[in-house]
Short mmCIF file of C-alpha atoms and ligand atoms in Angstrom, two decimals:
data_model
loop_
_atom_site.label_atom_id
_atom_site.label_comp_id
_atom_site.label_asym_id
_atom_site.label_seq_id
_atom_site.Cartn_x
_atom_site.Cartn_y
_atom_site.Cartn_z
CA MET R 20 -39.79 47.10 -26.62
CA ILE R 21 -39.15 49.30 -23.60
CA ARG R 22 -38.72 47.74 -20.16
CA ILE R 23 -38.77 49.81 -16.98
CA PHE R 24 -37.15 48.86 -13.67
CA GLU R 25 -37.63 51.08 -10.62
CA ASN R 26 -35.46 51.15 -7.52
CA THR R 27 -33.59 48.16 -8.86
CA ASP R 28 -30.48 46.32 -7.69
CA ILE R 29 -27.62 46.79 -10.18
CA SER R 30 -25.02 44.45 -8.67
CA ASN R 31 -25.40 42.17 -11.69
CA ARG R 32 -25.20 45.07 -14.11
CA ASN R 33 -21.66 46.05 -13.17
CA SER R 34 -18.71 43.70 -13.51
CA PHE R 35 -17.24 44.82 -10.16
CA HIS R 36 -20.47 43.45 -8.66
CA VAL R 37 -20.74 46.29 -6.16
CA ARG R 38 -24.18 46.26 -4.57
CA GLN R 39 -25.88 49.52 -5.48
CA LYS R 40 -29.36 50.46 -6.64
CA ALA R 41 -30.66 52.55 -9.50
CA ALA R 42 -33.75 54.71 -9.04
CA LEU R 43 -34.75 54.04 -12.66
CA LEU R 44 -33.32 51.72 -15.30
CA VAL R 45 -34.82 51.53 -18.78
CA GLU R 46 -33.98 48.91 -21.39
CA PHE R 47 -34.85 49.44 -25.06
CA ASP R 48 -34.58 47.12 -28.06
CA ARG R 49 -34.72 49.50 -31.02
CA ALA R 50 -33.24 52.94 -31.68
CA GLU R 51 -36.65 54.13 -33.00
CA GLU R 52 -38.07 53.74 -29.49
CA LEU R 53 -35.77 56.33 -27.96
CA SER R 54 -37.83 59.46 -28.67
CA GLU R 55 -40.86 57.93 -26.99
CA LEU R 56 -38.70 56.57 -24.18
CA PHE R 57 -37.41 60.05 -23.36
CA ASP R 58 -40.82 61.73 -23.83
CA ARG R 59 -42.57 59.35 -21.51
CA HIS R 60 -40.08 58.15 -18.95
CA ILE R 61 -37.11 60.49 -18.52
CA SER R 62 -37.50 63.89 -16.90
CA GLY R 63 -34.12 64.46 -15.25
CA GLU R 64 -30.56 63.31 -15.69
CA TRP R 65 -29.67 60.06 -17.44
CA MET R 66 -26.71 58.03 -18.62
CA ALA R 67 -26.23 55.11 -21.00
CA LEU R 68 -25.12 51.82 -19.50
CA GLY R 69 -23.71 48.93 -21.52
CA GLY R 70 -22.48 45.80 -19.81
CA GLY R 71 -21.15 47.83 -16.86
CA ASN R 72 -17.67 46.48 -17.48
CA ASN R 73 -15.77 49.73 -17.23
CA ILE R 74 -17.66 51.46 -14.49
CA LEU R 75 -17.38 51.61 -10.73
CA PHE R 76 -20.50 52.70 -8.87
CA THR R 77 -19.63 54.32 -5.55
CA ARG R 78 -23.21 55.17 -4.58
CA ASP R 79 -26.80 54.46 -5.55
CA VAL R 80 -27.58 55.93 -8.94
CA GLU R 81 -30.11 58.78 -8.98
CA ARG R 82 -30.00 59.49 -12.71
CA ALA R 83 -31.86 57.17 -15.08
CA LEU R 84 -29.79 54.38 -16.61
CA ILE R 85 -30.59 53.72 -20.27
CA VAL R 86 -29.58 50.26 -21.48
CA PRO R 87 -29.47 49.46 -25.23
CA CYS R 88 -30.57 45.88 -25.94
CA ASP R 89 -30.47 45.68 -29.75
CA THR R 90 -28.59 42.43 -30.36
CA ARG R 91 -28.77 42.28 -34.16
CA ILE R 92 -25.71 41.62 -36.31
CA GLU R 93 -26.44 42.34 -39.99
CA VAL R 94 -24.38 42.51 -43.16
CA GLU R 95 -25.04 45.87 -44.88
CA SER R 96 -22.93 45.32 -47.97
CA GLU R 97 -20.03 43.31 -49.27
CA ASN R 98 -17.61 42.98 -52.17
CA ASP R 99 -14.74 40.62 -52.97
CA GLU R 100 -12.52 42.16 -50.33
CA GLU R 101 -14.62 43.32 -47.42
CA VAL R 102 -17.92 43.24 -45.60
CA LEU R 103 -19.70 46.08 -43.83
CA VAL R 104 -21.42 44.74 -40.74
CA ARG R 105 -23.77 46.62 -38.45
CA ALA R 106 -24.03 45.48 -34.86
CA GLY R 107 -26.60 46.76 -32.37
CA ALA R 108 -25.24 48.48 -29.26
CA GLY R 109 -26.59 45.62 -27.12
CA VAL R 110 -24.60 42.88 -28.88
CA GLU R 111 -22.14 41.19 -26.53
CA TRP R 112 -18.75 42.26 -27.93
CA ASP R 113 -17.35 38.75 -27.94
CA ASP R 114 -20.43 37.44 -29.78
CA LEU R 115 -19.51 39.83 -32.62
CA VAL R 116 -15.92 38.56 -32.60
CA GLU R 117 -17.18 34.95 -32.65
CA TRP R 118 -19.53 35.83 -35.54
CA SER R 119 -16.60 37.38 -37.48
CA VAL R 120 -14.49 34.25 -37.02
CA GLN R 121 -17.36 32.00 -38.11
CA HIS R 122 -17.77 34.12 -41.25
CA GLN R 123 -14.01 34.10 -41.94
CA LEU R 124 -13.70 37.86 -41.55
CA TRP R 125 -10.55 39.60 -40.32
CA GLY R 126 -10.17 42.75 -38.20
CA ILE R 127 -11.36 42.16 -34.67
CA VAL R 128 -10.14 38.69 -33.75
CA ASN R 129 -7.37 40.11 -31.51
CA LEU R 130 -10.14 41.72 -29.47
CA SER R 131 -11.55 38.30 -28.52
CA LEU R 132 -13.03 37.91 -25.05
CA ILE R 133 -12.99 41.60 -24.15
CA PRO R 134 -15.97 41.90 -21.83
CA GLY R 135 -18.64 44.45 -22.69
CA LYS R 136 -21.17 45.42 -25.33
CA VAL R 137 -20.69 46.71 -28.87
CA GLY R 138 -22.06 50.13 -27.86
CA ALA R 139 -19.19 50.60 -25.43
CA ALA R 140 -16.46 49.59 -27.89
CA PRO R 141 -16.09 53.01 -29.57
CA VAL R 142 -16.39 54.92 -26.29
CA GLN R 143 -13.03 53.83 -24.95
CA ASN R 144 -11.75 52.47 -28.26
CA ILE R 145 -11.21 49.02 -26.78
CA GLY R 146 -7.88 47.49 -27.63
CA ALA R 147 -5.74 44.44 -27.05
CA TYR R 148 -2.82 42.53 -28.58
CA GLY R 149 -1.94 45.19 -31.12
CA ALA R 150 -5.48 45.86 -32.38
CA GLU R 151 -7.96 48.60 -31.55
CA ALA R 152 -11.69 48.87 -32.29
CA LYS R 153 -11.05 52.10 -34.25
CA ASP R 154 -9.18 50.15 -36.93
CA SER R 155 -12.43 48.40 -37.92
CA ILE R 156 -15.08 51.02 -37.15
CA VAL R 157 -16.61 52.82 -40.13
CA SER R 158 -19.20 54.90 -38.27
CA VAL R 159 -21.26 55.08 -35.10
CA ASP R 160 -25.01 55.69 -35.02
CA ILE R 161 -26.22 57.84 -32.15
CA PHE R 162 -29.36 59.36 -30.66
CA THR R 163 -29.21 62.81 -29.10
CA PRO R 164 -31.94 63.03 -26.43
CA GLN R 165 -31.87 66.81 -26.16
CA SER R 166 -32.85 67.31 -29.80
CA ARG R 167 -34.52 63.88 -30.17
CA THR R 168 -32.46 63.30 -33.32
CA HIS R 169 -30.70 60.29 -34.81
CA SER R 170 -27.38 60.79 -36.60
CA THR R 171 -24.23 59.06 -37.80
CA ILE R 172 -20.69 59.95 -36.78
CA GLU R 173 -17.96 58.86 -39.19
CA ALA R 174 -14.90 57.20 -37.64
CA SER R 175 -12.75 60.13 -38.79
CA GLU R 176 -14.86 62.42 -36.58
CA CYS R 177 -14.71 60.15 -33.53
CA ARG R 178 -11.31 61.49 -32.31
CA PHE R 179 -10.15 58.00 -31.51
CA GLY R 180 -7.01 57.72 -29.38
CA TYR R 181 -5.56 55.27 -26.88
CA ARG R 182 -8.60 54.29 -24.80
CA ASP R 183 -10.19 57.55 -25.88
CA SER R 184 -12.80 59.05 -28.22
CA ILE R 185 -15.19 61.96 -28.67
CA PHE R 186 -17.68 59.94 -26.58
CA LYS R 187 -15.43 60.40 -23.53
CA GLY R 188 -14.94 64.08 -24.43
CA PRO R 189 -17.43 66.59 -25.87
CA LEU R 190 -20.18 64.01 -26.44
CA LYS R 191 -19.92 62.47 -22.95
CA GLY R 192 -23.37 62.25 -21.45
CA GLN R 193 -24.89 63.86 -24.58
CA VAL R 194 -25.66 60.88 -26.80
CA ILE R 195 -26.66 57.23 -26.79
CA ILE R 196 -24.83 54.93 -29.17
CA THR R 197 -27.41 52.74 -30.87
CA SER R 198 -25.32 50.73 -33.36
CA VAL R 199 -21.83 50.55 -34.85
CA LEU R 200 -20.84 49.84 -38.45
CA PHE R 201 -17.67 47.77 -38.89
CA ARG R 202 -15.51 47.08 -41.94
CA LEU R 203 -14.17 43.51 -41.81
CA SER R 204 -11.83 42.02 -44.37
CA LYS R 205 -12.03 38.81 -46.38
CA GLN R 206 -8.26 38.98 -46.88
CA ALA R 207 -6.11 37.41 -44.16
CA ALA R 208 -4.52 40.14 -42.03
CA PRO R 209 -3.02 38.42 -39.00
CA MET R 210 -1.49 40.60 -36.27
CA LEU R 211 0.79 38.39 -34.23
CA GLY R 212 3.41 40.88 -33.04
CA TYR R 213 2.26 41.34 -29.45
CA GLY R 214 3.76 39.30 -26.59
CA ASP R 215 3.27 35.55 -26.85
CA VAL R 216 0.58 35.67 -29.57
CA ALA R 217 2.72 34.27 -32.44
CA GLN R 218 4.02 31.43 -30.27
CA GLU R 219 0.54 30.53 -29.00
CA VAL R 220 -0.86 30.54 -32.55
CA GLU R 221 1.99 28.31 -33.77
CA ALA R 222 1.33 25.89 -30.92
CA ARG R 223 -2.25 25.55 -32.21
CA GLY R 224 -1.18 24.62 -35.73
CA GLY R 225 -0.43 27.96 -37.42
CA VAL R 226 -2.19 31.08 -38.62
CA SER R 227 -5.97 30.92 -39.00
CA LEU R 228 -8.75 33.06 -37.56
CA HIS R 229 -9.81 30.16 -35.38
CA ASN R 230 -6.30 29.57 -34.01
CA ILE R 231 -5.71 33.26 -33.32
CA ARG R 232 -9.00 33.46 -31.44
CA GLU R 233 -8.14 30.37 -29.40
CA ALA R 234 -4.67 31.74 -28.64
CA ILE R 235 -5.93 35.16 -27.53
CA CYS R 236 -8.67 33.59 -25.39
CA ALA R 237 -6.11 31.30 -23.73
CA ILE R 238 -3.74 34.21 -22.98
CA ARG R 239 -6.56 36.31 -21.54
CA ARG R 240 -7.94 33.44 -19.44
CA ARG R 241 -4.51 32.87 -17.95
CA LYS R 242 -3.99 36.49 -16.97
CA LEU R 243 -7.38 38.07 -16.40
CA PRO R 244 -9.99 37.11 -13.83
CA ASP R 245 -13.41 35.92 -15.04
CA THR R 246 -15.84 38.72 -14.18
CA ALA R 247 -18.60 36.15 -13.64
CA VAL R 248 -16.60 34.76 -10.71
CA THR R 249 -14.46 37.64 -9.43
CA GLY R 250 -15.69 41.21 -9.63
CA ASN R 251 -13.32 43.40 -11.66
CA ALA R 252 -13.32 45.89 -14.54
CA GLY R 253 -10.34 44.69 -16.58
CA SER R 254 -7.49 47.18 -16.54
CA PHE R 255 -8.31 49.58 -13.74
CA PHE R 256 -5.65 52.07 -14.85
CA LYS R 257 -4.49 53.38 -18.22
CA ASN R 258 -0.94 52.80 -19.29
CA PRO R 259 0.76 56.16 -18.64
CA VAL R 260 2.12 58.11 -21.58
CA VAL R 261 5.18 60.10 -20.45
CA GLU R 262 7.80 62.44 -21.93
CA ARG R 263 10.68 60.57 -23.58
CA SER R 264 13.15 62.07 -21.04
CA VAL R 265 11.11 60.65 -18.14
CA ALA R 266 11.11 57.18 -19.74
CA GLU R 267 14.85 57.39 -20.43
CA ALA R 268 15.64 58.31 -16.81
CA LEU R 269 13.57 55.35 -15.58
CA LEU R 270 15.13 53.00 -18.15
CA ALA R 271 18.61 53.94 -16.89
CA GLU R 272 17.53 52.67 -13.49
CA TYR R 273 15.27 49.81 -14.66
CA PRO R 274 16.61 48.56 -18.01
CA ASP R 275 13.99 45.78 -18.19
CA MET R 276 11.06 48.22 -17.93
CA PRO R 277 8.51 47.57 -20.74
CA HIS R 278 7.96 50.64 -22.93
CA TYR R 279 6.13 51.22 -26.21
CA PRO R 280 5.92 53.98 -28.80
CA ALA R 281 3.05 56.41 -28.19
CA ALA R 282 0.91 58.12 -30.83
CA ASP R 283 2.84 61.33 -30.06
CA PRO R 284 6.46 60.63 -31.12
CA THR R 285 7.88 62.82 -28.32
CA LYS R 286 6.29 60.49 -25.77
CA VAL R 287 6.58 56.90 -24.58
CA LYS R 288 3.90 54.57 -23.21
CA LEU R 289 4.78 52.62 -20.07
CA ALA R 290 3.05 49.54 -18.61
CA ALA R 291 1.06 50.47 -15.50
CA GLY R 292 0.84 46.75 -14.63
CA TRP R 293 4.62 46.53 -14.52
CA LEU R 294 4.90 49.69 -12.39
CA ILE R 295 2.33 48.37 -9.88
CA ASP R 296 3.99 44.95 -9.90
CA ARG R 297 7.45 46.44 -9.30
CA ALA R 298 6.06 48.66 -6.56
CA GLY R 299 5.49 45.31 -4.80
CA LEU R 300 1.71 45.38 -4.99
CA LYS R 301 0.88 42.35 -7.14
CA GLY R 302 -1.46 40.15 -5.09
CA HIS R 303 -1.65 42.81 -2.35
CA LYS R 304 -5.00 42.82 -0.53
CA GLN R 305 -6.72 45.18 1.83
CA GLY R 306 -10.12 44.24 3.21
CA CYS R 307 -12.34 43.11 0.35
CA VAL R 308 -10.19 44.59 -2.46
CA GLY R 309 -6.99 43.33 -4.05
CA VAL R 310 -4.51 43.61 -6.90
CA HIS R 311 -4.96 40.58 -9.17
CA GLU R 312 -2.06 38.20 -8.67
CA LYS R 313 -1.59 37.42 -12.38
CA GLN R 314 -2.00 40.96 -13.81
CA ALA R 315 -1.33 43.91 -11.54
CA LEU R 316 -3.34 46.31 -13.72
CA VAL R 317 -6.55 44.65 -12.57
CA LEU R 318 -8.16 45.41 -9.20
CA ILE R 319 -10.52 42.75 -7.88
CA ASN R 320 -13.49 42.62 -5.55
CA LEU R 321 -12.70 39.75 -3.19
CA GLY R 322 -16.36 39.68 -2.20
CA GLY R 323 -18.64 42.33 -0.76
CA ALA R 324 -16.46 45.37 -1.51
CA THR R 325 -18.21 48.71 -1.85
CA GLY R 326 -17.32 51.10 -4.65
CA GLY R 327 -15.87 53.47 -2.07
CA GLU R 328 -13.51 50.75 -0.78
CA VAL R 329 -12.30 50.03 -4.31
CA VAL R 330 -11.64 53.75 -4.92
CA ALA R 331 -9.71 54.09 -1.63
CA PHE R 332 -7.63 51.04 -2.52
CA ALA R 333 -6.98 52.40 -6.05
CA ARG R 334 -5.75 55.67 -4.53
CA SER R 335 -3.27 53.76 -2.36
CA VAL R 336 -1.98 51.93 -5.46
CA GLN R 337 -1.59 55.25 -7.33
CA ALA R 338 0.27 56.74 -4.34
CA ALA R 339 2.67 53.77 -4.12
CA VAL R 340 3.50 54.00 -7.86
CA ALA R 341 3.97 57.79 -7.63
CA GLU R 342 6.27 57.38 -4.66
CA LYS R 343 8.45 54.68 -6.23
CA PHE R 344 8.61 55.88 -9.84
CA GLY R 345 7.36 59.49 -9.79
CA ILE R 346 4.66 58.50 -12.31
CA GLU R 347 0.97 59.32 -11.96
CA ILE R 348 -1.26 56.52 -13.17
CA GLU R 349 -4.81 57.45 -14.07
CA ALA R 350 -7.95 55.34 -13.66
CA GLU R 351 -9.26 53.90 -16.91
CA VAL R 352 -12.49 52.86 -15.23
CA ASN R 353 -15.31 55.40 -15.08
CA ILE R 354 -15.90 56.15 -11.39
CA LEU R 355 -19.42 57.30 -10.63
N1 EPU Z 152 3.53 43.36 -16.54
C1 EPU Z 152 4.18 43.02 -15.38
N2 EPU Z 152 3.41 42.71 -14.29
C2 EPU Z 152 2.06 42.73 -14.33
C3 EPU Z 152 1.41 43.10 -15.50
C4 EPU Z 152 2.16 43.42 -16.61
O1 EPU Z 152 5.40 43.00 -15.31
O2 EPU Z 152 1.45 42.42 -13.30
C5 EPU Z 152 4.32 43.66 -17.74
C6 EPU Z 152 4.18 42.54 -18.76
O3 EPU Z 152 5.12 41.52 -18.56
C7 EPU Z 152 4.43 43.26 -20.07
C8 EPU Z 152 3.86 44.64 -19.82
O4 EPU Z 152 3.82 44.82 -18.39
O5 EPU Z 152 5.80 43.39 -20.33
C9 EPU Z 152 2.48 44.83 -20.42
O6 EPU Z 152 1.60 43.84 -19.89
P1 EPU Z 152 0.41 43.17 -20.77
O7 EPU Z 152 0.96 42.70 -22.05
O8 EPU Z 152 -0.28 42.21 -19.89
O9 EPU Z 152 -0.53 44.37 -21.15
P2 EPU Z 152 -0.98 45.67 -20.34
O10 EPU Z 152 -0.28 46.85 -20.94
O11 EPU Z 152 -0.82 45.46 -18.89
C10 EPU Z 152 -2.91 46.22 -22.03
C11 EPU Z 152 -4.37 46.56 -21.97
C12 EPU Z 152 -5.20 45.30 -21.74
C13 EPU Z 152 -4.91 44.34 -22.86
C14 EPU Z 152 -3.41 44.04 -22.89
C15 EPU Z 152 -3.02 43.16 -24.05
C16 EPU Z 152 -4.53 48.85 -21.11
C17 EPU Z 152 -4.92 49.73 -19.98
N3 EPU Z 152 -4.64 47.53 -20.90
O12 EPU Z 152 -2.54 45.75 -20.74
O13 EPU Z 152 -6.57 45.69 -21.80
O14 EPU Z 152 -5.64 43.13 -22.70
O15 EPU Z 152 -2.68 45.28 -23.03
O16 EPU Z 152 -3.06 43.90 -25.22
O17 EPU Z 152 -4.13 49.34 -22.17
C18 EPU Z 152 -8.44 46.37 -20.50
O18 EPU Z 152 -8.35 47.46 -21.06
O19 EPU Z 152 -9.33 46.14 -19.65
C19 EPU Z 152 -7.45 45.35 -20.79
C20 EPU Z 152 -7.40 44.20 -20.13
#
């Protein structure tokens, strides 16, 4: 079914809860409806909107917002080792993780409680606690409005990188993701190497899918604000990837600075949260916007902030980090 909303408030369709309106918002349940949807209802510009968890609206939206609402999770095939599962773009990401744990399937449990919809997972290759969506994605089904065609993109063609994919590059604004096919494993494959995960799992009685999920949820709840209560978009900035020499110079001055290997072996990934924290900005507030006091990578709407206020605040955070460390941190959130 297709549902049309005109001149509609979208404050509950973005996790920052900024109060903006959309001239036209269209929800659809099934991929097969998209040709008709575009023929009948869309004449100008458009963009796909998932849960609005990684977006900051700074003005009312003139282009049409297209919202996938297919919430089906279906097993496509299975053998002794693995299961191929298709999830509609409108499935709540954490519902898919919960489903995988209930079915004793490994692969995405470390991505528990990441806010957002399945359709958004490949776009920024969501990741947490040593796992990334790309490790479990087989292919992504898309609709291309310009040609009114449906097609499948294999994971190998998705150009997945750290918080990156083809959907943020050449296909940005060109396609609508309608469903994602995942490969989940029946064989135990715990990933406990990140931070306190192993310790938290042990405290819950040892390695099981259920205990890992509980541990990850507990860690996230401790550090990250609940979007239902406090407007935010998770990590506002990406962790910067810098030349090895830059990291070494900083490490000489700050030996306790967290640093991680990057995909490119000549580079090193730093923790933007640590840089913001050590620039003295953790818990810092200005007007209706603040740096979250338990995780400096997260900017929060203290109530009533406009998108423009959040952007101005983010710029001041970037400037403070650049001044103290000489490092440019880039927004991870899509600013519109
Ligand atoms: N740190 C501080 N102060 C802070 C925040 C972090 O000193 O205020 C330090 C931590 O102690 C740690 C390091 O920085 O040594 C990294 O912190 P953390 O483990 O919390 O992870 P992160 O790099 O800040 C990334 C993801 C998160 C994801 C976590 C866990 C990005 C942009 N963010 O954060 O993803 O949950 O790792 O895997 O890569 C998101 O994308 O919205 C998100 C929340």
